[in-house]
Short mmCIF file of C-alpha atoms in Angstrom, two decimals:
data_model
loop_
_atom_site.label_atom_id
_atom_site.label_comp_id
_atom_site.label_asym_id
_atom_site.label_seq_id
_atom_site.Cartn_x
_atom_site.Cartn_y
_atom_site.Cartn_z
CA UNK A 1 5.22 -17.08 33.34
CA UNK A 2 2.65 -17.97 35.72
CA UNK A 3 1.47 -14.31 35.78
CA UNK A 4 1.51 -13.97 31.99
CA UNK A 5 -0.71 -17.57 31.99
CA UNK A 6 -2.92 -15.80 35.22
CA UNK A 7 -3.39 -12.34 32.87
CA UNK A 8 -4.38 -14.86 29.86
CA UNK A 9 -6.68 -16.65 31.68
CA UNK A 10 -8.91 -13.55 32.91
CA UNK A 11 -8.88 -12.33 29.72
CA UNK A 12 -10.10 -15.53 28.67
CA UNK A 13 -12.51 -15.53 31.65
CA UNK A 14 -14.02 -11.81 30.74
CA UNK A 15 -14.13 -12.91 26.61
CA UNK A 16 -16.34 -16.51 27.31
CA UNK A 17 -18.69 -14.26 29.15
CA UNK A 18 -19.33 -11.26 27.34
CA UNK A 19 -18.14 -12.27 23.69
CA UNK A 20 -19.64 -15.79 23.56
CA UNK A 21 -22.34 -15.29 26.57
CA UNK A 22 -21.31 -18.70 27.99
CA UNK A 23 -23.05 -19.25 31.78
CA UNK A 24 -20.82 -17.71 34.41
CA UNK A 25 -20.49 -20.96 36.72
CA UNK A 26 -19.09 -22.80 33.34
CA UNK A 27 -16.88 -20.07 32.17
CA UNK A 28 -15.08 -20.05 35.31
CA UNK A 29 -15.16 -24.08 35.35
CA UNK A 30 -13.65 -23.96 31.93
CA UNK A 31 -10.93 -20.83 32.71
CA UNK A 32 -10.02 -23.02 35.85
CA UNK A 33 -9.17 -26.04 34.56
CA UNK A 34 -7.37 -24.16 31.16
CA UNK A 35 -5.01 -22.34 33.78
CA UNK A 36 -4.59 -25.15 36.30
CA UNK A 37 -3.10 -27.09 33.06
CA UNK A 38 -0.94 -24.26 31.98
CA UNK A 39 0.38 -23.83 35.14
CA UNK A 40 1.68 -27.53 35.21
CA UNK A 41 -1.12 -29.30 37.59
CA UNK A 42 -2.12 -32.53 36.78
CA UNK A 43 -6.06 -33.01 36.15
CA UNK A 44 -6.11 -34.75 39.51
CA UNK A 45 -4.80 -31.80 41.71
CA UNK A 46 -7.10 -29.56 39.55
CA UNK A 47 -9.99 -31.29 40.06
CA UNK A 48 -9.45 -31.02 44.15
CA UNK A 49 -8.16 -26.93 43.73
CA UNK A 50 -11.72 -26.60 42.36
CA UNK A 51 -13.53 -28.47 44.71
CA UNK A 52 -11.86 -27.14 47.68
CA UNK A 53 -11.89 -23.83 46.26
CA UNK A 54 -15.87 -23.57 45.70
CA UNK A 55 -16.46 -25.35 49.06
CA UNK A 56 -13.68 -22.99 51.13
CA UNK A 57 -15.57 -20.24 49.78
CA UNK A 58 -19.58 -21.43 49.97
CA UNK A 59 -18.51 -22.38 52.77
CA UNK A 60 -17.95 -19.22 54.49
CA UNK A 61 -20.27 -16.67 52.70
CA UNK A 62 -23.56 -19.14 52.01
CA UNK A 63 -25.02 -18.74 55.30
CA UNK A 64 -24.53 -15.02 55.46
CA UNK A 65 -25.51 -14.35 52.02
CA UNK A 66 -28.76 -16.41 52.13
CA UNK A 67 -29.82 -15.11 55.70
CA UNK A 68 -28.77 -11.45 54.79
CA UNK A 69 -31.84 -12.15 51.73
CA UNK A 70 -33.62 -13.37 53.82
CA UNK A 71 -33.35 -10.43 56.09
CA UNK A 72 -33.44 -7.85 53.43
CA UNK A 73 -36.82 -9.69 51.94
CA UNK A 74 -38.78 -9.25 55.03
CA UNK A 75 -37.46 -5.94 55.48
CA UNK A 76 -38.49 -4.87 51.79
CA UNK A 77 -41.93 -6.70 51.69
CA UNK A 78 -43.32 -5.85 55.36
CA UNK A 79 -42.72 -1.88 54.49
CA UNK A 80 -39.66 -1.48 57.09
CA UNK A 81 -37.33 -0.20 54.16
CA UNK A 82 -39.74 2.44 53.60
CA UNK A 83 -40.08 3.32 56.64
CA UNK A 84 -36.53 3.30 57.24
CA UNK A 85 -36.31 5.13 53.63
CA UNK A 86 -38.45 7.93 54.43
CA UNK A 87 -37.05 8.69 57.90
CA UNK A 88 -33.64 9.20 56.45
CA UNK A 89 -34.95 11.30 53.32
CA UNK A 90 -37.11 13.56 55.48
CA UNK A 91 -33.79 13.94 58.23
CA UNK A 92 -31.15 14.24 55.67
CA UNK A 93 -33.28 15.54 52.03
CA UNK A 94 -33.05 13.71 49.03
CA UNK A 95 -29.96 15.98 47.65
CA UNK A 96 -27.83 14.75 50.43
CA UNK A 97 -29.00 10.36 50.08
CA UNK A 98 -25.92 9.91 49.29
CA UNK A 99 -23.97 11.29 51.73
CA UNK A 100 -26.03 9.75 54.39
CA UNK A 101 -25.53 6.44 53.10
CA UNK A 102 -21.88 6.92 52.54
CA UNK A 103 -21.36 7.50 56.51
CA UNK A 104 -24.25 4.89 57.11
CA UNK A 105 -21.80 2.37 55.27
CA UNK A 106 -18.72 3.44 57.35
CA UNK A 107 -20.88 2.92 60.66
CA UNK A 108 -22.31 -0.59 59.45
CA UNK A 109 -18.70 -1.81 57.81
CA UNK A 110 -16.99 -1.23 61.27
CA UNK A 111 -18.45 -4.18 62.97
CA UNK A 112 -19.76 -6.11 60.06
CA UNK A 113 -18.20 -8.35 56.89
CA UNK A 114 -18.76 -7.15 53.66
CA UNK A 115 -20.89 -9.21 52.66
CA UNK A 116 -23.47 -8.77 55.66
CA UNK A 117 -23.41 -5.04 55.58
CA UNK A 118 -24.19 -5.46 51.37
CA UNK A 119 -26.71 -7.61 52.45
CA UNK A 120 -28.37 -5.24 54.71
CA UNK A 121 -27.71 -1.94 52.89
CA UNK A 122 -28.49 -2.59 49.29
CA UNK A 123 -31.98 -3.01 49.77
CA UNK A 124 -32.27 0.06 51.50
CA UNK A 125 -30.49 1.81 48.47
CA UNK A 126 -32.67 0.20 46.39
CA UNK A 127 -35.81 0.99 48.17
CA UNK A 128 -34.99 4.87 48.08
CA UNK A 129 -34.10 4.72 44.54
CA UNK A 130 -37.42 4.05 43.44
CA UNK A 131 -39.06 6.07 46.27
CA UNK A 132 -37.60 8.87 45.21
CA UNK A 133 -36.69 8.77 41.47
CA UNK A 134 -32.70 8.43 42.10
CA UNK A 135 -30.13 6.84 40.39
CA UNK A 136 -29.75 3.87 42.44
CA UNK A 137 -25.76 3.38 41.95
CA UNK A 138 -25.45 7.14 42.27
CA UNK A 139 -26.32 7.00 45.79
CA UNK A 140 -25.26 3.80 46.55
CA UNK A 141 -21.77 3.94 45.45
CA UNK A 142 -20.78 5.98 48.70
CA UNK A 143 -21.80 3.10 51.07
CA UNK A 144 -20.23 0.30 49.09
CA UNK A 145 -16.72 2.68 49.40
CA UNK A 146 -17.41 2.76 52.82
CA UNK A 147 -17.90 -0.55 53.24
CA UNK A 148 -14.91 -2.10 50.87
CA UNK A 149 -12.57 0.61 52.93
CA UNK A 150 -13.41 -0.81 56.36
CA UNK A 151 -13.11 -4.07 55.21
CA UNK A 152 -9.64 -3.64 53.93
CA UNK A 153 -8.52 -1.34 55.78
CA UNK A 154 -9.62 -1.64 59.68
CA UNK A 155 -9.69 -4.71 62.45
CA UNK A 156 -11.25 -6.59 63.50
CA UNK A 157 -11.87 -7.38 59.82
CA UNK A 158 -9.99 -10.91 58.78
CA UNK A 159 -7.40 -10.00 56.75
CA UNK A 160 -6.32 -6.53 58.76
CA UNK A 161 -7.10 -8.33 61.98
CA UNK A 162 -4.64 -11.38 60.90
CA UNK A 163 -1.79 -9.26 60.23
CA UNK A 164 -1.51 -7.07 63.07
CA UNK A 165 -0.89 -9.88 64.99
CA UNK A 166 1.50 -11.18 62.67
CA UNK A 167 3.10 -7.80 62.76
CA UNK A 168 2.44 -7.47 66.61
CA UNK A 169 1.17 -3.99 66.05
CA UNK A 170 -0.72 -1.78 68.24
CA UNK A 171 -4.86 -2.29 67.49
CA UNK A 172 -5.79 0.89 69.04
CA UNK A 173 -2.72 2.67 67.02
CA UNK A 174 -3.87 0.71 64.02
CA UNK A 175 -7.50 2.00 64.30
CA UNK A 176 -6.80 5.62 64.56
CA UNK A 177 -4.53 5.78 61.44
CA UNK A 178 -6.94 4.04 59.95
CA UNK A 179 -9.55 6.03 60.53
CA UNK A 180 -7.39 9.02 59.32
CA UNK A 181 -6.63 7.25 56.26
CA UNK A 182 -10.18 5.77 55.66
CA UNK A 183 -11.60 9.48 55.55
CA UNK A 184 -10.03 10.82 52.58
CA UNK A 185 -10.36 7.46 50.87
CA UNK A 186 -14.02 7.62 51.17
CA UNK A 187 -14.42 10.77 50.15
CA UNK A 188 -12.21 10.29 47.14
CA UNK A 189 -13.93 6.88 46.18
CA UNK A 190 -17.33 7.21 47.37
CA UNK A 191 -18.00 10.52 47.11
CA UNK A 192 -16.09 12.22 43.90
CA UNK A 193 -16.07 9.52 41.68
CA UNK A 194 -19.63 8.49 42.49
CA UNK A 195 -20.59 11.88 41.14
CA UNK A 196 -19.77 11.23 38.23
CA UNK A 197 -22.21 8.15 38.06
CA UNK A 198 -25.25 9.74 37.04
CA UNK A 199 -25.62 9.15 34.10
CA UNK A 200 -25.84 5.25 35.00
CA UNK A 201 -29.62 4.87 34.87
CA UNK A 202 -29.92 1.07 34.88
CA UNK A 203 -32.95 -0.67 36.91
CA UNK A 204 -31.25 -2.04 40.58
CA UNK A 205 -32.69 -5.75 40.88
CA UNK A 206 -36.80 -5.63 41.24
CA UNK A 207 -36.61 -8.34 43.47
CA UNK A 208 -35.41 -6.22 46.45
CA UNK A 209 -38.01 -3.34 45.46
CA UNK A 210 -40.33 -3.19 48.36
CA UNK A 211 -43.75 -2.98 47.83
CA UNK A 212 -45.26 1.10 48.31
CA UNK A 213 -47.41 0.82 51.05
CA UNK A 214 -49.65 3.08 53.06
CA UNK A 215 -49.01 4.78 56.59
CA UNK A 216 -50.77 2.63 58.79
CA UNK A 217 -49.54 -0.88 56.49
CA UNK A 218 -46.16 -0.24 57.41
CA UNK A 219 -44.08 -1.23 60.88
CA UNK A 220 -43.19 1.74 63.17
CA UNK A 221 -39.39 3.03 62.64
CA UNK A 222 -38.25 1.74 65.91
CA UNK A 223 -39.27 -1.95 64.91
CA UNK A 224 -38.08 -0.99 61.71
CA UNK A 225 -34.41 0.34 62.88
CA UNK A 226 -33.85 -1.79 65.70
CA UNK A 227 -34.65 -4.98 63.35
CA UNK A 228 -32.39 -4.04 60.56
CA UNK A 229 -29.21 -3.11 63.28
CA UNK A 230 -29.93 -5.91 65.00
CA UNK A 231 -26.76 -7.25 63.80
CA UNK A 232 -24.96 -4.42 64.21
CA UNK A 233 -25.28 -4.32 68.00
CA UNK A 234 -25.01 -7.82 68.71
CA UNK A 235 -21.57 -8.04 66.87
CA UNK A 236 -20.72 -4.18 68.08
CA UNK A 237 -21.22 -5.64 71.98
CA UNK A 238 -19.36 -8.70 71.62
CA UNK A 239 -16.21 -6.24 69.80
CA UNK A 240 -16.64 -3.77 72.31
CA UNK A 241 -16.89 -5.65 75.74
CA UNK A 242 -15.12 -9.23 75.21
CA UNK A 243 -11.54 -8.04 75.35
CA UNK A 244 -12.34 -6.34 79.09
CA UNK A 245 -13.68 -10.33 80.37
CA UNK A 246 -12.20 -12.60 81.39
CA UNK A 247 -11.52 -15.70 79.74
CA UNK A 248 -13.60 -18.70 79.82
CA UNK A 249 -16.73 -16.60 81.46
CA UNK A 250 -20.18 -17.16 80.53
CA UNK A 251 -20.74 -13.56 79.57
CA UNK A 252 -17.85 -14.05 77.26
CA UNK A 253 -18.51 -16.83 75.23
CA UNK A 254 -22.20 -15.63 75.24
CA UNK A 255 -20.88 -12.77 73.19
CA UNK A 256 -18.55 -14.27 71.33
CA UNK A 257 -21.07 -16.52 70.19
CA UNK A 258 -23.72 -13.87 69.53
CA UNK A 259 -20.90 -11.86 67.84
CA UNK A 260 -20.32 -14.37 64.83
CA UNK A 261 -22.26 -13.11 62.18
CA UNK A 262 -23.61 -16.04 61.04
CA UNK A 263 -25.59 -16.26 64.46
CA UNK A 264 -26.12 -12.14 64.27
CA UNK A 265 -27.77 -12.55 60.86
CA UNK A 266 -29.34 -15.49 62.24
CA UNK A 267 -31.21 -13.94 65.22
CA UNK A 268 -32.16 -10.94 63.15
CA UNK A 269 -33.74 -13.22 60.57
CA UNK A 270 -35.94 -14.90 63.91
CA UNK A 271 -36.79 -11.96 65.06
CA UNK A 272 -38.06 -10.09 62.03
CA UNK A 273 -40.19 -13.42 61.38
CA UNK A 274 -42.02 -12.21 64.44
CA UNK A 275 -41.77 -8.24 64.28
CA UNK A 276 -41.62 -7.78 60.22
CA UNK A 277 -43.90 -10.74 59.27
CA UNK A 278 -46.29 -12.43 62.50
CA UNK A 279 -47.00 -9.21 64.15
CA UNK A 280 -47.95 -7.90 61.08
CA UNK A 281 -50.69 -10.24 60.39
CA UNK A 282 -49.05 -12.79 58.29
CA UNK A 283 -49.29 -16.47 58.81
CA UNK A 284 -46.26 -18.70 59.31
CA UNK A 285 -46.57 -20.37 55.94
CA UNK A 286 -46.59 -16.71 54.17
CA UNK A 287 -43.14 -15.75 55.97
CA UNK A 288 -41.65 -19.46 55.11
CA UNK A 289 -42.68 -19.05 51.77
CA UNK A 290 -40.87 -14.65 51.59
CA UNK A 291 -37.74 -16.19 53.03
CA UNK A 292 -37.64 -19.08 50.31
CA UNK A 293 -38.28 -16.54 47.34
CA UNK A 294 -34.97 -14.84 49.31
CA UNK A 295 -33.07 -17.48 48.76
CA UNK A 296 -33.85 -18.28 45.31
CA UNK A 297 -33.33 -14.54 44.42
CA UNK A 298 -29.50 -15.43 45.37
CA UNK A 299 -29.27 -18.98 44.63
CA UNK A 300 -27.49 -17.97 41.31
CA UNK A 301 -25.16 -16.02 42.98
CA UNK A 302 -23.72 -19.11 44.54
CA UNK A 303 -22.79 -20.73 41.97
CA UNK A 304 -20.97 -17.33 40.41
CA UNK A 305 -19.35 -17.14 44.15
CA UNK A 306 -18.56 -21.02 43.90
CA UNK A 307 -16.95 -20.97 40.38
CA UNK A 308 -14.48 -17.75 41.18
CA UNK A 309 -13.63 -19.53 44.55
CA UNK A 310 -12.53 -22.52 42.08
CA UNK A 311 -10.25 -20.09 40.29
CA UNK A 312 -8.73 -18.30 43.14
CA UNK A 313 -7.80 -21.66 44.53
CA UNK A 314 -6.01 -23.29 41.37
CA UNK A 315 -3.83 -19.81 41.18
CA UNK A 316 -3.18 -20.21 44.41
CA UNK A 317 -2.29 -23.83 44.52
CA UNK A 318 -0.46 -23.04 40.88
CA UNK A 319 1.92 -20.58 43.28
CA UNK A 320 0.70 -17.15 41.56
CA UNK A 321 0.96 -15.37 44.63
CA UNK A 322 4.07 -17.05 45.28
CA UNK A 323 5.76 -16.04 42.59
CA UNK A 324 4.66 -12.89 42.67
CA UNK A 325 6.03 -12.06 45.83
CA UNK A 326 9.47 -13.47 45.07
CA UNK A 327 9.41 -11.11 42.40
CA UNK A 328 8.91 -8.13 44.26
CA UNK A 329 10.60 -8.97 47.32
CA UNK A 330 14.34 -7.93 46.44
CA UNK A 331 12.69 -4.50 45.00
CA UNK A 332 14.51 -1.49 45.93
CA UNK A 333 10.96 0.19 46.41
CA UNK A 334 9.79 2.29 49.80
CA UNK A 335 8.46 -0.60 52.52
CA UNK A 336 5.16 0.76 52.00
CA UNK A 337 5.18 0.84 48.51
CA UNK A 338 6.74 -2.28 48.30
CA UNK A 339 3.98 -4.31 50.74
CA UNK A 340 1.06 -2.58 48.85
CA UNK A 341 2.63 -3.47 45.04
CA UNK A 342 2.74 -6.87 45.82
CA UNK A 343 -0.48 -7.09 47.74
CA UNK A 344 -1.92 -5.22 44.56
CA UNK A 345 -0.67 -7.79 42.03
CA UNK A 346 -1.92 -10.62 43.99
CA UNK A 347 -5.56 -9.43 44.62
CA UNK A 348 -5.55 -8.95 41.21
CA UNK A 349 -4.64 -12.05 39.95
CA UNK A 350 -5.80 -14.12 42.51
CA UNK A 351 -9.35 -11.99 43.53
CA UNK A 352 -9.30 -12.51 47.22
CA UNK A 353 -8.57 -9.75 49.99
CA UNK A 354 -7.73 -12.12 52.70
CA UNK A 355 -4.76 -14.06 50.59
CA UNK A 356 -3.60 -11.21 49.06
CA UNK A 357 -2.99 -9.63 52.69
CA UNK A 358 -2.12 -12.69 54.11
CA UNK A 359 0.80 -13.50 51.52
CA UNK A 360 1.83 -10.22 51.45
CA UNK A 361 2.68 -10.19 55.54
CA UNK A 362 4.53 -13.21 55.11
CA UNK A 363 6.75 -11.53 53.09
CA UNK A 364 7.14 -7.83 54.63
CA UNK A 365 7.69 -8.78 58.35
CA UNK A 366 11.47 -9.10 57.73
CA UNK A 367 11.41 -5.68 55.95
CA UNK A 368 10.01 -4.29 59.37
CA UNK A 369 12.82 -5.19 61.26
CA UNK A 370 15.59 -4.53 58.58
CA UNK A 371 14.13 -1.26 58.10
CA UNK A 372 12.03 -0.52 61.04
CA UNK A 373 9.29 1.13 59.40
CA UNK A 374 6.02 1.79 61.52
CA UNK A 375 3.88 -1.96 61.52
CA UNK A 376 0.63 -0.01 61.93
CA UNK A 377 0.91 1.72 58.81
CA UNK A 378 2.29 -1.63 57.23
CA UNK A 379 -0.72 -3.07 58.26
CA UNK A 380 -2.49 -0.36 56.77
CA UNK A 381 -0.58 -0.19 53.11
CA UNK A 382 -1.05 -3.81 53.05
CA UNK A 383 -4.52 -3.69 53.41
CA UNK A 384 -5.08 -0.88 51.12
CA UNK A 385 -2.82 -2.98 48.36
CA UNK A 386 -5.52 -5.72 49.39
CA UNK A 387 -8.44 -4.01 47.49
CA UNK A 388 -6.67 -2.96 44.22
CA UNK A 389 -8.98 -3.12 41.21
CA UNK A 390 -11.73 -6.08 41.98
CA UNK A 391 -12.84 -7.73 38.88
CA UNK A 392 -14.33 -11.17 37.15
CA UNK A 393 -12.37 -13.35 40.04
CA UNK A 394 -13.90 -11.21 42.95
CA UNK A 395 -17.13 -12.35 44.65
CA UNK A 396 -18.11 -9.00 45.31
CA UNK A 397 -17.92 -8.20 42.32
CA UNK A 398 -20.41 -10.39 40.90
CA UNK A 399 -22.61 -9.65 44.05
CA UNK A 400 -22.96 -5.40 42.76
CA UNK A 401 -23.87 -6.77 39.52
CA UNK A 402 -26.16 -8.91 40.56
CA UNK A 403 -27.97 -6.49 42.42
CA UNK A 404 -27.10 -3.25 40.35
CA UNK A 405 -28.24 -5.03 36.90
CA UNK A 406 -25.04 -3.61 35.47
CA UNK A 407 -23.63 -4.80 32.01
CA UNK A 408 -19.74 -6.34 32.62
CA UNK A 409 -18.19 -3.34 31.05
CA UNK A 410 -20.22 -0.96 33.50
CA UNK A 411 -19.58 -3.33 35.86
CA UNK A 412 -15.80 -2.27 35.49
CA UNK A 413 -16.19 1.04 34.96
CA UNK A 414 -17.98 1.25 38.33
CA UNK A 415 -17.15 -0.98 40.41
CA UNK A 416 -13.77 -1.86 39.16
CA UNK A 417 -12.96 1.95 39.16
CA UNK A 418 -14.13 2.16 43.23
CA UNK A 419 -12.20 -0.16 44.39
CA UNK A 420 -9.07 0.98 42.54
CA UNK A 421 -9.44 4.30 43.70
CA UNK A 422 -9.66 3.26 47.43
CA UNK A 423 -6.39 1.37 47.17
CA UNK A 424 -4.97 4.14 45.53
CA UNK A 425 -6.11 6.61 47.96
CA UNK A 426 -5.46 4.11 50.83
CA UNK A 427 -1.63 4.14 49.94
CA UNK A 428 -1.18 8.18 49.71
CA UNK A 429 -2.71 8.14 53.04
CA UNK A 430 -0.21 5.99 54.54
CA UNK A 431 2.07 7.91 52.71
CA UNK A 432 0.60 11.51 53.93
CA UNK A 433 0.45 9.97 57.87
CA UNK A 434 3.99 8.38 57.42
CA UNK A 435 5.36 11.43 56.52
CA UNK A 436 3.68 13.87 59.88
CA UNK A 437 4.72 11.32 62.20
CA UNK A 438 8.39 10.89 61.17
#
């Protein structure tokens, strides 16, 4: 029942905004409280699912998501896109945009959230789109595979991250097979199935077009590169040198601390100021008033982000994922199968990564002892069950609309279809690797 009442109340969710064009923030306000009630929660405990489910979730993606505009703003206005733009097109050609960005993505998603390297690779996509008279979600539906794969796939991402150490598997084994199986998933998601996305035309968002400016208006591509990876290095040190110091160190909690990526995205944002806006010859007031314009670009967003937070946390406090792993857990089904089925149905229902994972190992780690299946690749088919068909309850998937301009059925036909196909591919890989090593 409560998956039949979860199924309902998407459907219901999808209908209020497309049929009867109701605001997304009240759609997902009115969906909420609907299921909450059907699943047997009294108005009270509703009422605090909702609130604790838009402030878990504003919570942790505000500050990344409004510095990341921020970031991509001055990047777009001061000409560093461009520059950035037309460096890549004249190394790689504009036949091959794609490609580059696809492997651009996979470099970017290994250190970085989602939402950060989105934040710092859709303007770029965008920028080149218009530059050069390409279909923006043509070329830009390589990175976002790229990017959705690491994340689900690879540690130190949360979700992966949190259950190899529930699992007590091996990271560096974990990261190797998951590189293996990340390949062919990229290619399969990213780059067959966004060839067939041509013929999606629509306008990206013209508030991360960057201005076309001259030669000598725009900054030099080492400002320009160094300022947009900024991130990137300062979260790729602190991954790469913390676990060789020692604990309680200067050096390490210096990293550590320059690692987060609210403080990465942070110092990028200060130091573009000064590269990408002062030493360019704008005044302080004309930077303040780019970044707010950044912000207000997204502010909608956050109430989209806040509202399917709300819904993910009444299913969960309703016990969908519960029940959906009691289902599945006396299934006669492979181990691997098994972990990524029921990670599957509760990303779907419930729309986050992380709890879908994170119920899931809960569930398996008796199965790896009973059967003693390889925990690396459990890690990995968990994962991969993790990012099964994204939809109206997923933040990121309001976040490619939002900046794609897509229509919700394109929306699903895109998006929806990506994601799918790198959980599907994720779980023959484990499948393929599973089967050489044993």
């Amino acid at each position: 029942m409560p998956l039949t009442i979860t199924l309902l109340g998407i459907l219901a969710l999808i209908a209020l905004i497309s049929i009867v064009r109701l605001h997304t923030f009240l759609a997902f306000l009115a969906v909420s409280i609907g299921v909450g009630l059907a699943l047997g929660l009294t108005p009270l405990v509703i009422l605090d699912a909702v609130q604790k489910g838009i402030g878990s979730t504003l919570g942790s993606i505000t500050s990344i998501i409004a510095l990341g505009a921020m970031l991509g703003k001055l990047v777009a206005q001061s000409g560093a896109a461009q520059r950035i733009a037309i460096n890549m097109m004249e190394l790689v050609g504009t036949r091959h945009a794609r490609w580059a960005f696809m492997v651009t993505g996979f470099i970017v998603g290994l250190p970085l959230f989602y939402s950060v390297g989105f934040m710092l690779l859709a303007p770029l996509v965008i920028t080149v789109a218009y530059r050069y008279k390409l279909p923006a979600l043509y070329i830009g539906l390589p990175m976002l595979a790229s990017l959705s794969v690491t994340q689900g796939y690879l540690p130190p991402h949360p979700a992966p991250l949190a259950i190899l150490k529930q699992f007590n598997a091996d990271m560096g084994l974990t990261l190797f097979y998951g590189v293996l199986v990340s390949i062919p998933a990229i290619l399969v998601s990213g780059a067959l199935f966004g060839s067939t996305l041509k013929r999606y035309t629509t306008l990206p968002n013209p508030a991360f077009i960057a201005p076309d400016l001259q030669e000598d208006q725009m900054p030099s591509a080492t400002v320009s590169f160094l300022t947009v990876l900024l991130p990137i290095l300062l979260i790729g040190l602190s991954t790469l040198f913390v676990p060789f110091l020692p604990e309680g160190t200067f050096i390490r909690q210096t990293l550590l601390f320059l690692g987060e990526p609210i403080v990465s995205m942070f110092c990028a944002v200060l130091v573009a100021t000064f590269t990408l806006g002062l030493q360019r010859g704008k005044s302080m007031p004309e930077v303040t008033s780019l970044l707010a314009e950044a912000v207000k670009d997204v502010a909608l967003l956050f109430l989209i982000f806040g509202g399917a937070g709300a819904l993910k946390q009444v299913l969960t406090e309703g016990g969908v994922n519960q029940s959906i792993a009691d289902m599945m857990h006396d299934s006669s089904l492979h181990p691997y199968v098994l972990a990524w089925g029921m990670a599957a149905l509760i990303r779907v229902c419930v729309g986050s990564s992380t709890v879908s994972g994170i119920t899931t190992a809960g569930f398996v780690t008796p199965l790896l002892t009973a059967t003693g299946v390889e925990p690396n690749l459990m890690v990995l088919s968990i994962g991969a069950g993790s990012m099964m068909f994204s939809h109206v309850n997923d933040t990121g998937f309001w976040l490619f609309r939002e900046y794609f301009q897509l229509s919700m059925a394109d929306t699903l036909k895109t998006w929806s279809i990506m994601e799918t196909l790198v959980s599907v591919s994720g779980l023959a890989g484990v499948m393929i690797v599973n089967a050489v090593i044993t």
